């Protein structure tokens, strides 16, 4: 189709556009003779892939305080005085508590139970006050809050429990009479004021021992005991997820694989093991969280299963495979330990599915759920970087599971990246081993997601199915949501291969962030949907049952050759650079620097500590990340770059950049990245990085390496010490206009899903292939400035619904700039 002049203004790097009003989202009437930018043709007589009800789900990991201080409704932080330097170097057993008088945390035989090692010894006339999370304990006027504590004291002891903030009382204080040995005591508060800065105080008239000090809102999700924070659970439920993957993530396969017992010296830094997380909460052993805090396990396996059931989602637990991941890369060879974890996995399936008369089914029944949870899928392992070692152990798990539970789908994985040696080896083993399903993970730039809509088009239809268990573009701006939406049209088109998919991570407390982007953000008083959430919700609540084959015209590729300056960088490493030479394709010198003088040719980003030392350019700060300095002309093309680089100290190797346009747009060769375990070519586009190729390997400290990079057009060839290391051609277009069509069998609707990830509107001719359709269509549109970000107080990315009255077998529709649009058209 011919294209308007506006089409030629499109570029891969998305440009800003004014925020569209609701009125602008309704297209103007079109005439048949109007020129259009794109064409979509649909073949309603053909059958595309069937889409399972479980296609889209959510992935919950306790990262960013997603559990304690988040979805788990407990308002008291460090309620059992178990915080430790094993969790975080700044922690003490009284973190989040302040003492008035004498208060000491004790670990001795007077404890509440063996798995809850610490308790508080409170002196006569003394008190402790808890600060909760964020700015404090949130209470709402008129709402009820349930307090409980395990206490031991001589008869005649009174505990005075109060809720206050700096302005005064938040509820009438309660008196609790303590008599003798350890007993659980309860009280209820009704808040007289609303406050975000509440403090819970417990004072004792006599010496007393306290443990498990708790305050829960009476109103939790579905008012479940030991329940979930209502607003967060409701936001998750509103997605109507087909599954819930839990508990991780890196929690599953990092740390010790030992249990929590005297034999392991009460191991704190251990992998997430499900038996630690069930039973009475005061008997659940807390653990160091790999993300740098403590996890109480108040939110445990039973609560995950129950929540999945409550929201109508399939539970999908993941268990450790005894090969650590997330940079730890250690395979456990203890045969007895391996057998114990395999048995634990079999016991987990019995806990979920066994009758109440079975050993673990009885435990579930005693916790309040006699009926089975109907577990059908289980993941073994998470992002292991040692694919051969992992797969050897995976097969042991799978064999044991299939022998006893042949109908369970056992899920393997392909490591932490979308490509590379680990990925290729893992997939080869998975194919040869005929596994049921492979869990893929990747976090890339928006540009990568726009480029890779066709990722699964060429996957083997008869091979293992794909579970896309973790993915996100690197950010929470609307441009990230647009790129993910474009990618999701490819997931649906390949629903015969991609059977499950979940954005990750799910939750982030804004004051405790270890990872971003995240789908739902919150603090102690409010929660809000990211732009990415709105995309996920639109797709998850409008899936359809089957793909209807369709095609769309594309956008011209105007990318041109790779252009840019050059750069040097480090990441948590000290490195020295020398003999930098940039030469044009015809041999002319563009830049030479042997650092015998100053560094005036180089521009610093301001990070790191760069200086000339002994004729080398040296970065000495081993804590600084991305310390890039750049030199040259952003317009350079077709050149050769030579650098001599030496690692001096630190965690990683060094980075040599080319095609540098600015601080957010460049390529670099990352040598010795990921804790000096692999090297990769990464591309940054508008600040988000994607990996173009990767290989295992490390960089030696003190050794000088010769690095040469040859750039010709969009072809790049890389040489390490004179030998070709690899090459790539970055010529894949980042197509901004993507679509997929599905059919909803229940309603008879055709659902036309269109992503227009560019700053110009897209007038589009739609041909429904002769389908008889109603003249009106229900429209849901997400559209905003590409840099728009939803916050607690402002949500520019919000769905707008409207009615389109021009639907026909052939019609024209204008899709707004930077938009995701779903047209639901009733078939007659």
mmCIF file of N, CA and C in Angstrom, residues 176-250:
data_model
loop_
_atom_site.group_PDB
_atom_site.id
_atom_site.type_symbol
_atom_site.label_atom_id
_atom_site.label_comp_id
_atom_site.label_asym_id
_atom_site.label_seq_id
_atom_site.Cartn_x
_atom_site.Cartn_y
_atom_site.Cartn_z
ATOM 1 N N UNK A 176 -2.936 -7.117 78.115
ATOM 2 C CA UNK A 176 -2.889 -8.570 77.968
ATOM 3 C C UNK A 176 -2.243 -9.154 79.219
ATOM 4 N N UNK A 177 -2.971 -10.041 79.897
ATOM 5 C CA UNK A 177 -2.452 -10.692 81.106
ATOM 6 C C UNK A 177 -1.715 -11.965 80.719
ATOM 7 N N UNK A 178 -0.437 -12.049 81.101
ATOM 8 C CA UNK A 178 0.410 -13.196 80.764
ATOM 9 C C UNK A 178 0.546 -14.092 81.992
ATOM 10 N N UNK A 179 0.413 -15.401 81.764
ATOM 11 C CA UNK A 179 0.452 -16.351 82.879
ATOM 12 C C UNK A 179 1.323 -17.539 82.512
ATOM 13 N N UNK A 180 2.531 -17.600 83.001
ATOM 14 C CA UNK A 180 3.353 -18.805 82.896
ATOM 15 C C UNK A 180 4.072 -18.960 81.581
ATOM 16 N N UNK A 181 4.178 -20.228 81.087
ATOM 17 C CA UNK A 181 4.983 -20.573 79.924
ATOM 18 C C UNK A 181 4.436 -20.035 78.621
ATOM 19 N N UNK A 182 5.115 -20.434 77.546
ATOM 20 C CA UNK A 182 4.790 -19.870 76.232
ATOM 21 C C UNK A 182 3.330 -20.119 75.861
ATOM 22 N N UNK A 183 2.601 -19.036 75.613
ATOM 23 C CA UNK A 183 1.199 -19.076 75.183
ATOM 24 C C UNK A 183 1.004 -17.959 74.154
ATOM 25 N N UNK A 184 0.132 -18.201 73.196
ATOM 26 C CA UNK A 184 -0.203 -17.168 72.216
ATOM 27 C C UNK A 184 -1.353 -16.325 72.752
ATOM 28 N N UNK A 185 -1.166 -15.002 72.785
ATOM 29 C CA UNK A 185 -2.182 -14.060 73.267
ATOM 30 C C UNK A 185 -2.632 -13.178 72.100
ATOM 31 N N UNK A 186 -3.898 -12.790 72.153
ATOM 32 C CA UNK A 186 -4.485 -12.022 71.061
ATOM 33 C C UNK A 186 -5.217 -10.794 71.578
ATOM 34 N N UNK A 187 -5.314 -9.783 70.732
ATOM 35 C CA UNK A 187 -6.106 -8.581 71.014
ATOM 36 C C UNK A 187 -6.498 -7.956 69.676
ATOM 37 N N UNK A 188 -7.493 -7.119 69.697
ATOM 38 C CA UNK A 188 -7.957 -6.458 68.474
ATOM 39 C C UNK A 188 -8.015 -4.950 68.677
ATOM 40 N N UNK A 189 -7.550 -4.222 67.668
ATOM 41 C CA UNK A 189 -7.625 -2.755 67.660
ATOM 42 C C UNK A 189 -8.600 -2.300 66.592
ATOM 43 N N UNK A 190 -9.269 -1.188 66.856
ATOM 44 C CA UNK A 190 -10.028 -0.476 65.839
ATOM 45 C C UNK A 190 -9.403 0.896 65.699
ATOM 46 N N UNK A 191 -8.915 1.223 64.505
ATOM 47 C CA UNK A 191 -8.187 2.475 64.305
ATOM 48 C C UNK A 191 -9.127 3.667 64.430
ATOM 49 N N UNK A 192 -8.721 4.651 65.213
ATOM 50 C CA UNK A 192 -9.511 5.869 65.384
ATOM 51 C C UNK A 192 -9.105 6.959 64.403
ATOM 52 N N UNK A 193 -7.954 6.776 63.773
ATOM 53 C CA UNK A 193 -7.478 7.710 62.750
ATOM 54 C C UNK A 193 -6.784 6.928 61.644
ATOM 55 N N UNK A 194 -6.639 7.558 60.494
ATOM 56 C CA UNK A 194 -5.839 6.994 59.411
ATOM 57 C C UNK A 194 -4.422 7.530 59.512
ATOM 58 N N UNK A 195 -3.454 6.647 59.366
ATOM 59 C CA UNK A 195 -2.055 7.070 59.437
ATOM 60 C C UNK A 195 -1.174 6.145 58.611
ATOM 61 N N UNK A 196 -0.129 6.722 57.984
ATOM 62 C CA UNK A 196 0.894 5.939 57.286
ATOM 63 C C UNK A 196 2.131 5.739 58.150
ATOM 64 N N UNK A 197 2.125 6.289 59.359
ATOM 65 C CA UNK A 197 3.342 6.335 60.164
ATOM 66 C C UNK A 197 3.143 5.706 61.548
ATOM 67 N N UNK A 198 2.288 4.704 61.585
ATOM 68 C CA UNK A 198 1.989 4.068 62.854
ATOM 69 C C UNK A 198 3.166 3.281 63.418
ATOM 70 N N UNK A 199 3.146 3.127 64.729
ATOM 71 C CA UNK A 199 4.130 2.322 65.430
ATOM 72 C C UNK A 199 3.379 1.421 66.403
ATOM 73 N N UNK A 200 3.784 0.153 66.485
ATOM 74 C CA UNK A 200 3.202 -0.798 67.431
ATOM 75 C C UNK A 200 4.158 -0.934 68.604
ATOM 76 N N UNK A 201 3.665 -0.664 69.812
ATOM 77 C CA UNK A 201 4.499 -0.753 71.011
ATOM 78 C C UNK A 201 3.962 -1.824 71.948
ATOM 79 N N UNK A 202 4.887 -2.581 72.547
ATOM 80 C CA UNK A 202 4.542 -3.585 73.556
ATOM 81 C C UNK A 202 5.384 -3.298 74.794
ATOM 82 N N UNK A 203 4.704 -3.018 75.914
ATOM 83 C CA UNK A 203 5.385 -2.753 77.188
ATOM 84 C C UNK A 203 4.984 -3.817 78.194
ATOM 85 N N UNK A 204 5.914 -4.167 79.072
ATOM 86 C CA UNK A 204 5.642 -5.227 80.046
ATOM 87 C C UNK A 204 5.837 -4.710 81.464
ATOM 88 N N UNK A 205 4.895 -5.076 82.354
ATOM 89 C CA UNK A 205 5.005 -4.645 83.750
ATOM 90 C C UNK A 205 6.123 -5.394 84.472
ATOM 91 N N UNK A 206 6.364 -6.644 84.076
ATOM 92 C CA UNK A 206 7.409 -7.464 84.682
ATOM 93 C C UNK A 206 8.301 -8.031 83.579
ATOM 94 N N UNK A 207 9.366 -8.694 83.976
ATOM 95 C CA UNK A 207 10.217 -9.353 82.999
ATOM 96 C C UNK A 207 9.393 -10.350 82.195
ATOM 97 N N UNK A 208 9.635 -10.373 80.875
ATOM 98 C CA UNK A 208 8.845 -11.246 80.006
ATOM 99 C C UNK A 208 9.683 -11.648 78.793
ATOM 100 N N UNK A 209 9.311 -12.779 78.197
ATOM 101 C CA UNK A 209 9.893 -13.226 76.931
ATOM 102 C C UNK A 209 8.819 -13.120 75.856
ATOM 103 N N UNK A 210 9.185 -12.559 74.699
ATOM 104 C CA UNK A 210 8.232 -12.346 73.610
ATOM 105 C C UNK A 210 8.769 -12.959 72.323
ATOM 106 N N UNK A 211 7.848 -13.433 71.492
ATOM 107 C CA UNK A 211 8.207 -13.902 70.148
ATOM 108 C C UNK A 211 6.973 -13.794 69.255
ATOM 109 N N UNK A 212 7.222 -13.755 67.934
ATOM 110 C CA UNK A 212 6.145 -13.702 66.945
ATOM 111 C C UNK A 212 5.149 -12.585 67.265
ATOM 112 N N UNK A 213 5.658 -11.371 67.357
ATOM 113 C CA UNK A 213 4.797 -10.203 67.584
ATOM 114 C C UNK A 213 4.155 -9.835 66.255
ATOM 115 N N UNK A 214 2.844 -9.858 66.181
ATOM 116 C CA UNK A 214 2.162 -9.759 64.892
ATOM 117 C C UNK A 214 1.016 -8.761 64.932
ATOM 118 N N UNK A 215 0.822 -8.069 63.812
ATOM 119 C CA UNK A 215 -0.357 -7.224 63.632
ATOM 120 C C UNK A 215 -0.835 -7.397 62.197
ATOM 121 N N UNK A 216 -2.079 -7.883 62.059
ATOM 122 C CA UNK A 216 -2.664 -8.136 60.738
ATOM 123 C C UNK A 216 -3.910 -7.282 60.558
ATOM 124 N N UNK A 217 -4.116 -6.727 59.374
ATOM 125 C CA UNK A 217 -5.426 -6.130 59.104
ATOM 126 C C UNK A 217 -6.478 -7.228 59.123
ATOM 127 N N UNK A 218 -7.619 -6.963 59.706
ATOM 128 C CA UNK A 218 -8.695 -7.947 59.708
ATOM 129 C C UNK A 218 -9.148 -8.235 58.265
ATOM 130 N N UNK A 219 -9.104 -7.177 57.460
ATOM 131 C CA UNK A 219 -9.548 -7.305 56.071
ATOM 132 C C UNK A 219 -8.358 -7.683 55.193
ATOM 133 N N UNK A 220 -8.271 -8.971 54.844
ATOM 134 C CA UNK A 220 -7.273 -9.452 53.904
ATOM 135 C C UNK A 220 -7.992 -9.965 52.665
ATOM 136 N N UNK A 221 -7.226 -10.399 51.651
ATOM 137 C CA UNK A 221 -7.853 -10.918 50.441
ATOM 138 C C UNK A 221 -8.689 -12.143 50.780
ATOM 139 N N UNK A 222 -9.974 -12.073 50.489
ATOM 140 C CA UNK A 222 -10.954 -13.110 50.805
ATOM 141 C C UNK A 222 -10.966 -13.452 52.295
ATOM 142 N N UNK A 223 -10.431 -12.528 53.111
ATOM 143 C CA UNK A 223 -10.419 -12.657 54.574
ATOM 144 C C UNK A 223 -9.826 -13.996 55.031
ATOM 145 N N UNK A 224 -8.791 -14.444 54.302
ATOM 146 C CA UNK A 224 -8.132 -15.690 54.661
ATOM 147 C C UNK A 224 -7.250 -15.480 55.893
ATOM 148 N N UNK A 225 -7.158 -16.472 56.788
ATOM 149 C CA UNK A 225 -6.215 -16.388 57.908
ATOM 150 C C UNK A 225 -4.781 -16.400 57.386
ATOM 151 N N UNK A 226 -3.883 -15.746 58.127
ATOM 152 C CA UNK A 226 -2.495 -15.579 57.672
ATOM 153 C C UNK A 226 -2.508 -15.096 56.230
ATOM 154 N N UNK A 227 -3.295 -14.039 55.993
ATOM 155 C CA UNK A 227 -3.718 -13.702 54.641
ATOM 156 C C UNK A 227 -2.846 -12.726 53.882
ATOM 157 N N UNK A 228 -3.391 -12.287 52.744
ATOM 158 C CA UNK A 228 -2.678 -11.466 51.781
ATOM 159 C C UNK A 228 -3.238 -10.051 51.757
ATOM 160 N N UNK A 229 -2.359 -9.119 51.465
ATOM 161 C CA UNK A 229 -2.761 -7.716 51.381
ATOM 162 C C UNK A 229 -3.781 -7.551 50.261
ATOM 163 N N UNK A 230 -4.916 -6.969 50.596
ATOM 164 C CA UNK A 230 -6.086 -7.011 49.729
ATOM 165 C C UNK A 230 -5.864 -6.304 48.385
ATOM 166 N N UNK A 231 -5.315 -5.095 48.390
ATOM 167 C CA UNK A 231 -5.215 -4.354 47.136
ATOM 168 C C UNK A 231 -4.241 -5.017 46.170
ATOM 169 N N UNK A 232 -3.141 -5.565 46.697
ATOM 170 C CA UNK A 232 -2.180 -6.224 45.824
ATOM 171 C C UNK A 232 -2.748 -7.524 45.259
ATOM 172 N N UNK A 233 -3.387 -8.311 46.107
ATOM 173 C CA UNK A 233 -3.980 -9.566 45.638
ATOM 174 C C UNK A 233 -5.067 -9.300 44.604
ATOM 175 N N UNK A 234 -5.852 -8.250 44.801
ATOM 176 C CA UNK A 234 -6.912 -7.923 43.844
ATOM 177 C C UNK A 234 -6.342 -7.495 42.500
ATOM 178 N N UNK A 235 -5.232 -6.781 42.516
ATOM 179 C CA UNK A 235 -4.604 -6.389 41.251
ATOM 180 C C UNK A 235 -4.110 -7.619 40.486
ATOM 181 N N UNK A 236 -3.562 -8.580 41.206
ATOM 182 C CA UNK A 236 -3.109 -9.822 40.568
ATOM 183 C C UNK A 236 -4.314 -10.599 40.049
ATOM 184 N N UNK A 237 -5.353 -10.697 40.863
ATOM 185 C CA UNK A 237 -6.553 -11.434 40.457
ATOM 186 C C UNK A 237 -7.208 -10.807 39.232
ATOM 187 N N UNK A 238 -7.133 -9.462 39.127
ATOM 188 C CA UNK A 238 -7.764 -8.762 38.002
ATOM 189 C C UNK A 238 -7.126 -9.123 36.667
ATOM 190 N N UNK A 239 -5.907 -9.641 36.707
ATOM 191 C CA UNK A 239 -5.259 -10.091 35.480
ATOM 192 C C UNK A 239 -5.878 -11.381 34.947
ATOM 193 N N UNK A 240 -6.610 -12.083 35.807
ATOM 194 C CA UNK A 240 -7.178 -13.391 35.475
ATOM 195 C C UNK A 240 -6.077 -14.341 34.966
ATOM 196 N N UNK A 241 -5.020 -14.503 35.735
ATOM 197 C CA UNK A 241 -3.889 -15.311 35.263
ATOM 198 C C UNK A 241 -4.245 -16.783 35.139
ATOM 199 N N UNK A 242 -3.661 -17.431 34.136
ATOM 200 C CA UNK A 242 -3.889 -18.854 33.946
ATOM 201 C C UNK A 242 -3.054 -19.709 34.874
ATOM 202 N N UNK A 243 -1.945 -19.137 35.395
ATOM 203 C CA UNK A 243 -1.094 -19.882 36.314
ATOM 204 C C UNK A 243 -0.374 -18.904 37.223
ATOM 205 N N UNK A 244 0.156 -19.432 38.329
ATOM 206 C CA UNK A 244 1.039 -18.688 39.218
ATOM 207 C C UNK A 244 2.321 -19.499 39.378
ATOM 208 N N UNK A 245 3.432 -18.965 38.894
ATOM 209 C CA UNK A 245 4.737 -19.602 39.099
ATOM 210 C C UNK A 245 5.339 -19.049 40.389
ATOM 211 N N UNK A 246 5.846 -19.927 41.242
ATOM 212 C CA UNK A 246 6.404 -19.525 42.531
ATOM 213 C C UNK A 246 7.378 -20.597 42.986
ATOM 214 N N UNK A 247 8.265 -20.377 43.947
ATOM 215 C CA UNK A 247 8.533 -19.124 44.680
ATOM 216 C C UNK A 247 9.647 -18.304 44.047
ATOM 217 N N UNK A 248 10.233 -18.736 42.956
ATOM 218 C CA UNK A 248 11.314 -18.050 42.263
ATOM 219 C C UNK A 248 11.661 -18.859 41.036
ATOM 220 N N UNK A 249 12.608 -18.283 40.264
ATOM 221 C CA UNK A 249 13.531 -17.225 40.592
ATOM 222 C C UNK A 249 14.762 -17.748 41.319
ATOM 223 N N UNK A 250 15.643 -16.764 41.506
ATOM 224 C CA UNK A 250 16.944 -17.041 42.120
ATOM 225 C C UNK A 250 16.831 -17.581 43.542
#
